[in-house]
Short mmCIF file of C-alpha atoms in Angstrom, two decimals:
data_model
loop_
_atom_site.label_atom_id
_atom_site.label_comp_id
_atom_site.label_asym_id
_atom_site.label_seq_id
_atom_site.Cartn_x
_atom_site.Cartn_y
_atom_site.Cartn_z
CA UNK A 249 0.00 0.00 0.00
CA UNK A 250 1.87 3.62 -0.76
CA UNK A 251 0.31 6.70 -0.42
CA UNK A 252 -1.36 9.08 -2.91
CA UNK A 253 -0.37 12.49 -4.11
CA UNK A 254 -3.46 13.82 -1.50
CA UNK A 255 -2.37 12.33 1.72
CA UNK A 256 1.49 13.41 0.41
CA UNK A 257 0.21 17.27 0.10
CA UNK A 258 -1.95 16.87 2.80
CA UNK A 259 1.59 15.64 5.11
CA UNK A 260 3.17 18.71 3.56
CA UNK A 261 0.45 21.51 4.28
CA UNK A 262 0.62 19.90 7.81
CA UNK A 263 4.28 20.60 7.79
CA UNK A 264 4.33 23.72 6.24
CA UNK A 265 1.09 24.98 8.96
CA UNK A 266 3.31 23.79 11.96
CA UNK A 267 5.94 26.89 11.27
CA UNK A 268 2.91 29.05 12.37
CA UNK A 269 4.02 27.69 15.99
CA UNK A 270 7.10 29.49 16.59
CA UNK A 271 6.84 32.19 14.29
CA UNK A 272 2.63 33.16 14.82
CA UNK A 273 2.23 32.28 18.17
CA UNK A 274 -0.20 30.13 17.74
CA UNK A 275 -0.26 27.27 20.55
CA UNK A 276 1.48 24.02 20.09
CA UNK A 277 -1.45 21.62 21.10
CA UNK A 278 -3.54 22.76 17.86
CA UNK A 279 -1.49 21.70 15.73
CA UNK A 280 -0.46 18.34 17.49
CA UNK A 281 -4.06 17.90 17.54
CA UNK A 282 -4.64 18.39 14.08
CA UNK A 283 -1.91 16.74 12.96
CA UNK A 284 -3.23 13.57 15.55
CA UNK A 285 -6.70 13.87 13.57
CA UNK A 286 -5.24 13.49 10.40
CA UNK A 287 -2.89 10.27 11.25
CA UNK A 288 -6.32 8.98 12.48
CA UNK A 289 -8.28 9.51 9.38
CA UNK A 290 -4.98 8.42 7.00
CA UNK A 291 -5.23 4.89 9.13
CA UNK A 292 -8.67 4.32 8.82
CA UNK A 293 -8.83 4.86 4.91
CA UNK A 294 -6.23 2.42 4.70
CA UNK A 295 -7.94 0.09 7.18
CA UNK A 296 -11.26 0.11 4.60
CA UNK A 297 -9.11 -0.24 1.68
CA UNK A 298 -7.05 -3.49 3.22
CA UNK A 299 -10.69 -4.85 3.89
CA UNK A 300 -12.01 -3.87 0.15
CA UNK A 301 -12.57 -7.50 -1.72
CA UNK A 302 -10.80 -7.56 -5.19
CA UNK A 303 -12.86 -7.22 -7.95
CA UNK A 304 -13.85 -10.65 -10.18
CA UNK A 305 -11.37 -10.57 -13.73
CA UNK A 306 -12.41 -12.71 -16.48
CA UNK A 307 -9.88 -12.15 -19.59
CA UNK A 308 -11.79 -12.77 -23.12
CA UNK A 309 -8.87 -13.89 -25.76
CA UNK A 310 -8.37 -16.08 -28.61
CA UNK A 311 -6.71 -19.28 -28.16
CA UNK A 312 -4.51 -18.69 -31.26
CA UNK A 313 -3.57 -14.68 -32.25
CA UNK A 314 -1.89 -14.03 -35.39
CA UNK A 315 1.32 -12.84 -35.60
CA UNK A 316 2.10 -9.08 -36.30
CA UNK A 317 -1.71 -8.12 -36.32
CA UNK A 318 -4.03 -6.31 -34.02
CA UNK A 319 -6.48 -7.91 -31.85
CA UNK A 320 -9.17 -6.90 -29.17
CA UNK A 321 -8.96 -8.10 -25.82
CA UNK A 322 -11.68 -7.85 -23.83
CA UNK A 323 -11.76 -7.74 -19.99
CA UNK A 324 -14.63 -8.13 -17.75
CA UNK A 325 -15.03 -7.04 -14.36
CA UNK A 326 -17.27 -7.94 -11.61
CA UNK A 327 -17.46 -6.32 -8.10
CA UNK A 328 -20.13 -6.09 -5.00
CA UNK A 329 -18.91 -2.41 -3.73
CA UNK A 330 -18.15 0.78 -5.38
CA UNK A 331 -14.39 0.70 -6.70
CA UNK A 332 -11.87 3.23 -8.25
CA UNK A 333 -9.06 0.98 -9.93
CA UNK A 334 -7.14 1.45 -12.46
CA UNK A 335 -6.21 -1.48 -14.86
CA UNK A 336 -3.11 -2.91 -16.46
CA UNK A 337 -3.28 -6.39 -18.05
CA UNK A 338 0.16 -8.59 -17.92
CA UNK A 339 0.27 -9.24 -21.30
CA UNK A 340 3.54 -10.89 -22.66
CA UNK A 341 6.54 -8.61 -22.92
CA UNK A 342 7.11 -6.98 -25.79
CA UNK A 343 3.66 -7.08 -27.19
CA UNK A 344 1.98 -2.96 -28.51
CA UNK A 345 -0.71 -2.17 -27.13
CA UNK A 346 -3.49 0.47 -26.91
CA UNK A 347 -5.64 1.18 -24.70
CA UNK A 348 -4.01 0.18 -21.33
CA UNK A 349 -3.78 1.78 -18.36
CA UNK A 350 -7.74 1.93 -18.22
CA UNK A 351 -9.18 4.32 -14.93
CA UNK A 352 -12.43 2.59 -14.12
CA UNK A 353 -15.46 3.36 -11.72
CA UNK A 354 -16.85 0.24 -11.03
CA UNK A 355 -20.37 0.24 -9.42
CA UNK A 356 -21.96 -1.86 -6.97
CA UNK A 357 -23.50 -5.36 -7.92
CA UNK A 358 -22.43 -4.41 -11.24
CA UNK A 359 -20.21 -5.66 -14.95
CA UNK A 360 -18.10 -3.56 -16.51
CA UNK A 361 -16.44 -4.70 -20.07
CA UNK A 362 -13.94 -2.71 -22.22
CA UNK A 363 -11.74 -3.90 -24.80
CA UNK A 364 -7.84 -3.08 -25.75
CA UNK A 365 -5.49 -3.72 -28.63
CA UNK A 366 -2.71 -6.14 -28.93
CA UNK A 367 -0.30 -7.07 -31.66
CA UNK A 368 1.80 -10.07 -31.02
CA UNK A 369 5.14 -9.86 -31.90
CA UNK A 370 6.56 -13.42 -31.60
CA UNK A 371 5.72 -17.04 -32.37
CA UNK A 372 5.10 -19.72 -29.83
CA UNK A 373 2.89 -20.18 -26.69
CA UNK A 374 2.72 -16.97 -24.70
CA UNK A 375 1.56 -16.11 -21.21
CA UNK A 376 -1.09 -13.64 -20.02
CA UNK A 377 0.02 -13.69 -15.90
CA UNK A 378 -3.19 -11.98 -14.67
CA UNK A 379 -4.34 -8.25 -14.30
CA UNK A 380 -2.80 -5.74 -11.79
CA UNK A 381 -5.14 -3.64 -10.43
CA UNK A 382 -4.66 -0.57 -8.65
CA UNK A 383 -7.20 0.33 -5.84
CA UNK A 384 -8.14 3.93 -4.72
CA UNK A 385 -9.35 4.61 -0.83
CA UNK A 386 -12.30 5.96 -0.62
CA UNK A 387 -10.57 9.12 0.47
CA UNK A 388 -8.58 8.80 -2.42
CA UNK A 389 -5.54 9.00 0.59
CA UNK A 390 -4.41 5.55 -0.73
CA UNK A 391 -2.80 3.28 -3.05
CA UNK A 392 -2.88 -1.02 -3.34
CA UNK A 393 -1.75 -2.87 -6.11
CA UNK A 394 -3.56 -6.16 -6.70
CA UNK A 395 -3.48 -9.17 -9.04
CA UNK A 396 -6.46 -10.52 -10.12
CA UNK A 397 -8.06 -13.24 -12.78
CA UNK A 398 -6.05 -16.52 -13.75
CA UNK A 399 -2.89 -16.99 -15.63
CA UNK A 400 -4.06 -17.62 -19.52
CA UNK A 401 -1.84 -19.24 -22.20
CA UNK A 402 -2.39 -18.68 -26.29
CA UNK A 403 -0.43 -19.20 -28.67
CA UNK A 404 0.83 -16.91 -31.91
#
């Protein structure tokens, strides 16, 4: 889990507001405070997110691609809460693609489909190792990167 660019500025306005102690007068204790009720928030954002169930992949691809020409994967998500990923498939190294990274807003008790472009660019049986996923907090003050769906093999 690694924080996001909001808890980061949020750390540094913190920082930045605690130089109003010695040089404003203003009393020690509010700051501490503050600074005390921001830790807690930061922790329990990244409590939910730990708890957050990984959405369902299901990867829709050919058994055989052609070599050197274009093709539409298709994956398909499944998920029970409210999620803010975004998604990079593990295709084999090497291969162009379009379309990838992919933000998503998945909604509850929902599917969500889209499609991307890939061009093999070798012979033989490849690998397809899963999709990382990145999860937002729901404070958007963290970061977890996931792998989800099955290892798939095809071959060119």
């Amino acid at each position: 889990m690694r924080p996001a660019p909001l808890l980061i500025a949020l750390i540094a306005g913190g920082g930045l507001a605690g130089l109003a102690v010695p040089f404003l007068g203003w009393p020690l204790w509010q700051w501490q405070l503050a600074g005390g009720a921001m830790l807690a928030i930061a922790a329990l954002d990244a409590w939910r997110l730990r708890g957050r169930p990984t959405p369902d992949v299901v990867r829709e691809v050919p058994e055989a691609l052609p070599l050197g020409i274009e093709r539409d994967v298709a994956l398909c998500f499944e998920t029970h809460v409210r999620q803010r990923l975004e998604v990079f498939d593990l295709h084999p190294g090497g291969w162009t693609s379009s379309g990838l990274p992919r933000r998503l807003s998945l909604a509850p008790v929902s599917a969500t489909r889209f499609t991307y472009r890939l061009r093999p660019t070798a012979r033989g049986d490849a690998r397809f190792d899963g999709v990382q996923l990145r999860l937002r907090s729901t404070l958007a003050l963290w970061r977890q990167s996931r792998v989800a769906g099955v290892p798939q093999r095809v071959r060119v």
